[in-house]
XYZ file of C-alpha atoms in Angstrom:
488
model
C 66.277 31.864 42.668
C 66.516 33.772 39.384
C 66.168 31.660 36.225
C 69.135 31.691 33.891
C 67.079 33.240 31.119
C 66.296 36.261 33.275
C 69.930 36.572 34.281
C 70.924 36.616 30.653
C 68.457 39.438 29.945
C 69.633 41.561 32.858
C 72.620 43.218 31.092
C 70.425 44.938 28.522
C 68.600 46.941 31.210
C 69.627 50.591 30.917
C 71.705 51.893 33.786
C 70.015 54.602 35.867
C 73.050 56.877 35.794
C 72.890 57.107 32.003
C 70.047 59.593 32.482
C 72.692 62.079 33.635
C 75.029 61.398 30.722
C 75.398 65.097 29.890
C 76.770 65.879 33.333
C 79.000 62.789 33.339
C 80.476 63.550 29.932
C 80.903 67.230 30.810
C 82.726 66.357 34.018
C 84.933 63.879 32.157
C 85.772 66.550 29.569
C 86.634 69.009 32.335
C 88.938 66.391 33.817
C 90.503 65.805 30.383
C 91.142 69.527 30.021
C 92.704 69.876 33.462
C 94.840 66.741 33.041
C 96.555 68.415 30.074
C 97.293 71.642 31.955
C 101.016 71.165 32.374
C 102.467 74.533 31.260
C 106.001 73.461 32.086
C 105.919 70.443 29.756
C 107.012 72.370 26.662
C 110.076 73.644 28.538
C 111.342 70.415 30.129
C 114.271 70.065 27.721
C 115.687 73.609 28.230
C 115.093 73.118 31.962
C 117.215 69.953 31.962
C 119.932 71.585 29.847
C 119.895 74.863 31.784
C 121.645 75.881 35.004
C 118.872 74.409 37.185
C 119.797 70.812 36.270
C 122.888 71.241 34.081
C 122.656 67.955 32.204
C 124.537 67.656 28.916
C 122.877 67.245 25.519
C 124.375 63.777 25.202
C 122.929 62.693 28.552
C 119.467 63.971 27.676
C 119.526 62.591 24.116
C 121.136 59.187 24.643
C 120.478 58.276 28.285
C 117.323 59.996 29.553
C 114.775 60.282 26.744
C 115.151 56.685 25.410
C 113.754 55.390 28.736
C 110.378 56.884 27.794
C 109.934 54.443 24.884
C 111.025 51.462 26.982
C 108.703 52.197 29.905
C 105.774 52.950 27.606
C 106.205 49.601 25.859
C 106.601 47.718 29.142
C 103.298 48.912 30.624
C 101.139 49.387 27.520
C 99.555 45.916 27.381
C 98.999 45.528 31.157
C 97.458 48.994 31.331
C 95.232 48.268 28.322
C 93.837 45.143 30.026
C 93.603 46.664 33.496
C 91.779 49.699 32.117
C 88.857 47.555 31.039
C 89.025 45.097 33.948
C 89.148 47.818 36.633
C 86.598 49.971 34.768
C 88.630 53.042 33.945
C 88.647 55.268 37.030
C 91.410 53.468 38.990
C 93.635 53.753 35.923
C 92.860 57.476 35.643
C 93.904 57.862 39.271
C 97.105 55.991 38.390
C 97.627 58.489 35.569
C 97.450 61.399 37.980
C 99.844 59.725 40.427
C 102.308 58.894 37.640
C 102.448 62.447 36.335
C 102.798 63.851 39.850
C 105.678 61.465 40.531
C 107.304 62.551 37.260
C 107.121 66.241 38.168
C 108.352 65.643 41.710
C 111.402 63.885 40.263
C 111.810 66.691 37.745
C 111.878 69.317 40.490
C 113.976 67.548 43.105
C 115.914 64.929 41.145
C 119.610 65.580 40.669
C 121.069 62.588 38.811
C 120.618 60.875 35.464
C 118.966 57.963 37.291
C 116.367 60.311 38.755
C 115.600 61.659 35.285
C 115.324 58.118 33.928
C 112.801 57.348 36.667
C 110.994 60.521 35.615
C 110.733 59.203 32.046
C 109.509 55.843 33.356
C 106.729 57.527 35.338
C 105.852 59.667 32.331
C 105.651 56.518 30.178
C 103.130 55.033 32.611
C 101.105 58.230 32.395
C 101.146 58.072 28.591
C 99.975 54.452 28.616
C 97.027 55.291 30.879
C 95.606 57.779 28.354
C 93.630 54.884 26.878
C 91.438 54.950 30.001
C 90.252 58.468 29.228
C 89.573 57.637 25.574
C 87.579 54.495 26.388
C 85.784 55.767 29.500
C 83.419 57.987 27.523
C 81.962 54.965 25.704
C 80.877 53.456 29.013
C 78.827 56.557 29.851
C 76.563 56.920 26.816
C 74.494 54.864 24.425
C 76.020 53.907 21.041
C 73.892 56.557 19.327
C 75.808 59.223 21.254
C 79.298 57.791 20.767
C 80.340 60.219 18.042
C 79.224 63.332 19.923
C 80.712 62.214 23.230
C 84.015 61.154 21.650
C 84.255 64.482 19.810
C 83.698 66.423 23.022
C 86.292 64.414 24.940
C 88.878 64.798 22.169
C 88.191 68.526 21.881
C 88.705 68.912 25.632
C 92.144 67.297 25.378
C 93.174 69.520 22.453
C 91.935 72.624 24.246
C 93.885 71.556 27.324
C 97.105 71.105 25.363
C 96.573 74.420 23.577
C 95.724 76.312 26.759
C 98.636 74.756 28.625
C 101.119 75.709 25.898
C 99.799 79.271 25.630
C 99.839 79.727 29.406
C 103.382 78.410 29.667
C 104.638 80.680 26.890
C 102.941 83.750 28.378
C 104.355 83.068 31.824
C 107.873 82.634 30.439
C 107.903 85.450 27.874
C 105.644 88.099 29.372
C 105.767 87.201 33.048
C 109.457 86.355 33.300
C 108.662 83.155 35.201
C 111.562 80.733 35.539
C 111.372 77.152 34.263
C 111.486 75.851 37.837
C 108.538 78.023 38.911
C 106.658 76.893 35.811
C 107.078 73.290 36.887
C 105.666 74.114 40.310
C 102.614 75.550 38.552
C 102.326 72.325 36.555
C 102.492 70.301 39.768
C 99.585 72.320 41.169
C 97.462 71.609 38.101
C 98.344 67.904 38.343
C 97.141 67.840 41.949
C 93.801 69.314 40.864
C 93.444 66.735 38.077
C 94.181 63.939 40.554
C 91.359 65.149 42.814
C 89.027 65.252 39.802
C 90.004 61.691 38.889
C 89.044 60.548 42.391
C 85.601 62.124 41.902
C 84.870 60.381 38.592
C 82.061 57.848 38.773
C 83.119 54.273 38.150
C 80.876 52.718 35.480
C 79.393 49.266 35.851
C 80.176 48.214 32.308
C 83.226 48.134 30.071
C 83.974 46.988 26.556
C 85.429 43.527 27.210
C 85.350 42.199 30.789
C 82.182 43.783 32.189
C 79.400 43.514 29.624
C 76.330 43.507 31.819
C 76.224 41.254 34.880
C 76.533 37.592 33.791
C 76.715 34.757 36.268
C 80.025 33.534 37.701
C 80.558 30.778 35.142
C 79.650 33.003 32.202
C 81.915 35.769 33.482
C 84.804 33.334 33.833
C 84.318 32.046 30.316
C 84.202 35.605 28.981
C 87.454 36.515 30.670
C 89.162 33.391 29.363
C 87.993 33.512 25.773
C 86.960 37.015 24.731
C 90.400 38.277 23.746
C 91.233 35.021 21.987
C 88.028 35.207 19.943
C 88.611 38.834 19.086
C 92.216 38.240 18.028
C 91.028 35.465 15.718
C 88.376 37.777 14.289
C 90.997 40.483 13.871
C 93.222 38.133 11.883
C 90.290 37.262 9.628
C 89.354 40.907 9.040
C 92.925 41.842 8.175
C 92.462 39.920 4.912
C 90.809 43.099 3.602
C 93.649 45.004 1.874
C 92.265 48.445 2.785
C 92.260 47.526 6.463
C 95.827 46.270 6.112
C 96.886 49.469 4.339
C 95.607 51.855 6.993
C 96.844 49.599 9.795
C 100.339 49.623 8.295
C 100.159 53.386 7.867
C 99.142 53.745 11.515
C 102.053 51.606 12.724
C 104.879 52.940 10.548
C 103.914 56.611 10.405
C 103.034 56.826 14.091
C 106.462 55.413 14.868
C 108.179 58.146 12.870
C 105.841 60.832 14.167
C 106.611 60.185 17.825
C 110.339 59.912 17.183
C 110.223 63.450 15.776
C 108.033 64.749 18.602
C 110.259 63.204 21.297
C 113.493 64.724 19.987
C 112.346 68.011 18.386
C 112.890 70.067 21.535
C 116.460 68.799 21.855
C 117.082 69.715 18.223
C 115.840 73.241 18.872
C 118.152 73.544 21.868
C 121.079 72.558 19.639
C 120.096 74.910 16.813
C 119.633 77.852 19.177
C 120.933 77.407 22.718
C 118.795 79.459 25.094
C 120.592 82.528 26.432
C 117.641 83.171 28.784
C 114.179 81.773 29.376
C 112.361 84.582 27.552
C 113.990 83.615 24.225
C 112.555 80.072 24.270
C 109.309 79.746 22.312
C 108.609 76.031 22.740
C 105.210 76.674 24.292
C 104.078 78.952 21.491
C 105.171 76.449 18.842
C 103.360 73.619 20.628
C 100.230 75.779 20.850
C 100.275 76.681 17.146
C 100.975 73.080 16.093
C 98.134 71.805 18.270
C 95.693 74.355 16.860
C 96.695 73.710 13.249
C 96.567 69.943 13.834
C 93.011 70.279 15.131
C 92.044 72.308 12.046
C 93.560 69.812 9.608
C 91.976 66.888 11.456
C 88.603 68.617 11.172
C 89.170 69.366 7.466
C 89.982 65.716 6.805
C 86.348 64.863 7.509
C 85.308 66.736 4.364
C 87.733 65.013 1.981
C 85.648 62.966 -0.455
C 87.670 60.854 -2.884
C 87.680 57.266 -4.069
C 89.882 55.964 -1.287
C 90.137 52.431 -2.669
C 91.968 53.816 -5.699
C 93.753 56.917 -4.406
C 94.550 56.084 -0.749
C 98.104 54.876 -1.375
C 98.964 57.849 -3.575
C 97.561 60.310 -1.014
C 99.564 58.607 1.727
C 102.663 58.699 -0.505
C 102.333 62.445 -1.130
C 101.752 63.272 2.540
C 104.612 61.024 3.680
C 106.945 62.553 1.060
C 106.038 66.011 2.381
C 106.845 64.824 5.912
C 110.183 63.471 4.683
C 110.994 66.871 3.184
C 110.112 68.612 6.450
C 112.288 66.213 8.456
C 115.179 66.925 6.068
C 114.607 70.651 6.634
C 114.792 70.054 10.381
C 118.072 68.195 9.854
C 119.698 70.682 7.498
C 118.639 74.148 8.648
C 120.283 76.202 11.357
C 117.447 78.717 11.442
C 115.276 78.168 14.512
C 112.198 79.713 12.884
C 112.420 77.289 9.964
C 112.675 74.507 12.532
C 109.515 75.747 14.210
C 107.677 75.974 10.868
C 108.761 72.496 9.762
C 107.656 71.002 13.085
C 104.217 72.631 12.942
C 103.595 71.449 9.375
C 104.936 67.972 10.111
C 102.463 67.460 12.955
C 99.606 68.835 10.850
C 100.203 66.351 8.031
C 100.060 63.451 10.470
C 96.902 64.723 12.143
C 95.295 65.158 8.721
C 95.569 61.456 7.893
C 94.851 60.091 11.382
C 91.046 60.674 11.375
C 90.871 59.255 7.836
C 92.689 56.122 8.994
C 90.414 55.901 12.039
C 87.278 56.065 9.908
C 88.561 53.614 7.291
C 89.408 51.081 9.999
C 86.301 51.612 12.134
C 83.680 51.808 9.391
C 83.275 48.042 9.051
C 84.239 46.815 12.537
C 82.315 46.441 15.752
C 83.040 48.757 18.663
C 84.917 46.063 20.578
C 87.013 44.892 17.650
C 87.729 48.486 16.651
C 89.129 49.207 20.117
C 91.292 46.099 19.858
C 92.625 47.135 16.438
C 93.578 50.574 17.752
C 95.278 48.971 20.749
C 97.224 46.502 18.621
C 98.273 49.287 16.234
C 99.562 51.355 19.137
C 101.433 48.365 20.545
C 103.120 47.561 17.231
C 104.071 51.213 16.712
C 105.539 51.334 20.216
C 107.561 48.163 19.604
C 108.999 49.584 16.386
C 109.662 52.921 18.087
C 111.536 51.138 20.857
C 113.659 49.128 18.409
C 114.664 52.261 16.479
C 115.371 54.137 19.710
C 117.549 51.317 20.993
C 119.563 51.210 17.762
C 119.793 54.914 16.939
C 119.534 56.874 20.200
C 120.447 54.723 23.168
C 123.964 54.831 24.563
C 124.091 51.042 24.144
C 123.344 51.444 20.432
C 124.779 53.891 17.936
C 124.270 56.806 20.374
C 123.921 59.277 17.514
C 123.703 63.017 18.157
C 120.314 64.548 17.540
C 121.087 65.967 14.079
C 122.303 62.583 12.840
C 119.144 61.008 14.240
C 117.011 63.330 12.149
C 118.940 62.270 9.043
C 118.020 58.659 9.865
C 114.385 59.664 10.330
C 114.449 61.450 6.964
C 115.602 58.239 5.269
C 112.851 56.358 7.154
C 110.071 58.633 5.870
C 111.575 58.716 2.385
C 111.559 54.914 2.201
C 107.929 54.842 3.347
C 106.880 57.387 0.708
C 108.629 55.423 -2.071
C 106.888 52.221 -0.950
C 103.464 53.901 -0.854
C 104.080 55.556 -4.221
C 105.062 52.288 -5.878
C 101.986 50.508 -4.511
C 99.716 53.391 -5.535
C 101.075 53.547 -9.081
C 100.656 49.783 -9.381
C 96.963 50.062 -8.445
C 96.491 52.985 -10.817
C 98.154 51.072 -13.650
C 95.769 48.149 -13.126
C 92.817 50.525 -13.159
C 93.898 52.192 -16.379
C 94.235 48.842 -18.120
C 90.454 48.800 -18.345
C 89.395 46.424 -15.632
C 85.698 46.244 -14.815
C 86.281 47.766 -11.382
C 89.118 49.800 -9.831
C 89.856 47.234 -7.152
C 88.325 43.931 -5.971
C 85.405 44.535 -3.664
C 87.254 43.085 -0.683
C 89.880 45.823 -0.957
C 87.548 48.693 -0.029
C 85.892 49.609 3.253
C 82.783 51.283 1.868
C 80.414 53.811 3.259
C 76.683 52.957 3.002
C 76.297 55.097 -0.153
C 79.188 53.367 -1.883
C 77.803 49.982 -0.887
C 74.606 50.560 -2.879
C 76.634 51.177 -6.013
C 78.647 47.992 -5.395
C 75.703 45.636 -4.929
C 75.302 45.058 -8.640
C 78.988 44.253 -9.047
C 78.965 41.817 -6.143
C 77.139 39.213 -8.233
C 79.798 39.149 -10.982
C 81.948 36.007 -11.149
C 85.179 37.922 -10.664
C 84.128 39.381 -7.265
C 86.357 38.168 -4.470
C 84.356 37.397 -1.286
C 85.810 37.377 2.163
C 85.951 34.169 4.078
C 82.638 33.342 5.816
C 84.078 33.795 9.296
C 85.186 37.373 8.545
C 81.791 38.687 9.614
C 82.096 37.411 13.157
C 83.011 40.786 14.635
C 81.975 43.141 11.855
C 78.937 45.364 11.733
C 79.105 47.166 8.389
C 76.817 46.237 5.481
C 79.766 45.366 3.273
C 80.959 42.601 5.574
C 77.506 41.046 5.888
C 76.870 40.913 2.162
C 80.300 39.519 1.420
C 79.889 36.771 3.997
C 76.560 35.765 2.405
C 77.971 35.719 -1.095
C 79.283 32.106 -1.028
C 75.803 30.899 -0.044
C 74.248 32.808 -2.935
C 76.638 31.182 -5.376
C 75.955 27.757 -3.936
């Protein structure tokens, strides 16, 4: 009989398969690349509107596409929990099956109901992407997280880029029809499904399978871990910087995906396709993906005092996005539409890695994953509400151009709110305060923390509550939680 002390020490034993982490990560990246190889995806909207399916713009805009938001919201939380509980690979297999079902319905479906089922299957596939993002962390040690995550993300971007380029070349240079392109996509999806079946199932996960505790300990973990983490999340959200970037994530992601979902329909209205060779959706998606990757990479080299300037930077970027959305609404030039779309996506991808770092820099791995999941859930809820009001046939059922006017007002309101908050902070700073912002309002890097240590002993410093350090790992959170004891 194994003593309980030995059982408690068992989880820290390194797993034998971690010795082959390079092969495991490489295989996962290859799967991520192949899973994105859907060259027909950029041309789904002209395919639905064309002679192959012959749906109307109103049916596609107000009856078919809104189902995507509803299905994504319905399965997001269950998939998030099942991903960790089932240890990733079964959910990746579900992703492959969902996308295959979507393309089978796309090829052989004939009614609006069939296309709505297609969107439902696609929503399930979108929700399962979290399994790919989280799986890599179960394969490597924490010291290799950054490298492994970078490789897995790069594989996805390369897959999207390669898929878009291949689709555009087949349509423009090869004269391939949209239907044939979807058969090619179905073949790639079958290959990715086989790869998903070959992925090794890890023994550990972030929440439910941390080592191999005994039955009673495992039951207690499953009952209480999410509750504890949600309480810790509520405590950490007292930091204004964390609140700021969380709100940016929720509100701007909502607007971003509304534009991405309906951009292809807008292009079809601006310039109805006379033939397949005149549709450049794949090329635009390829360029926007490449430029988004470049801007996301460049964001890592931006070095400013984020505690002071974050809101103003967000305001400027959001105002630029509002202007681009207005250009999409007002222009009847398809090339200006393409340009506005590419720049719009790039602005969003520029701020996303900054938001990710600002949120993750003072949180543990587990709590960070929960924050990202909650942010995605809230953004999906807001996206669904707006879709139901603006797009759905049971709501206002607006045509696509009118929808983009609503989205312009949405981004404009966000930029005004960010600008007002940023000017307020700047005004306080210029009034000659001892420090730009209270210490609790900044998520610092280690270098910035050294400069703040002297200020932390001043009477006007505002410490976090003692329980805020429960799930944090950064030096700032530890010193702030010890501050009340020092004063006592």
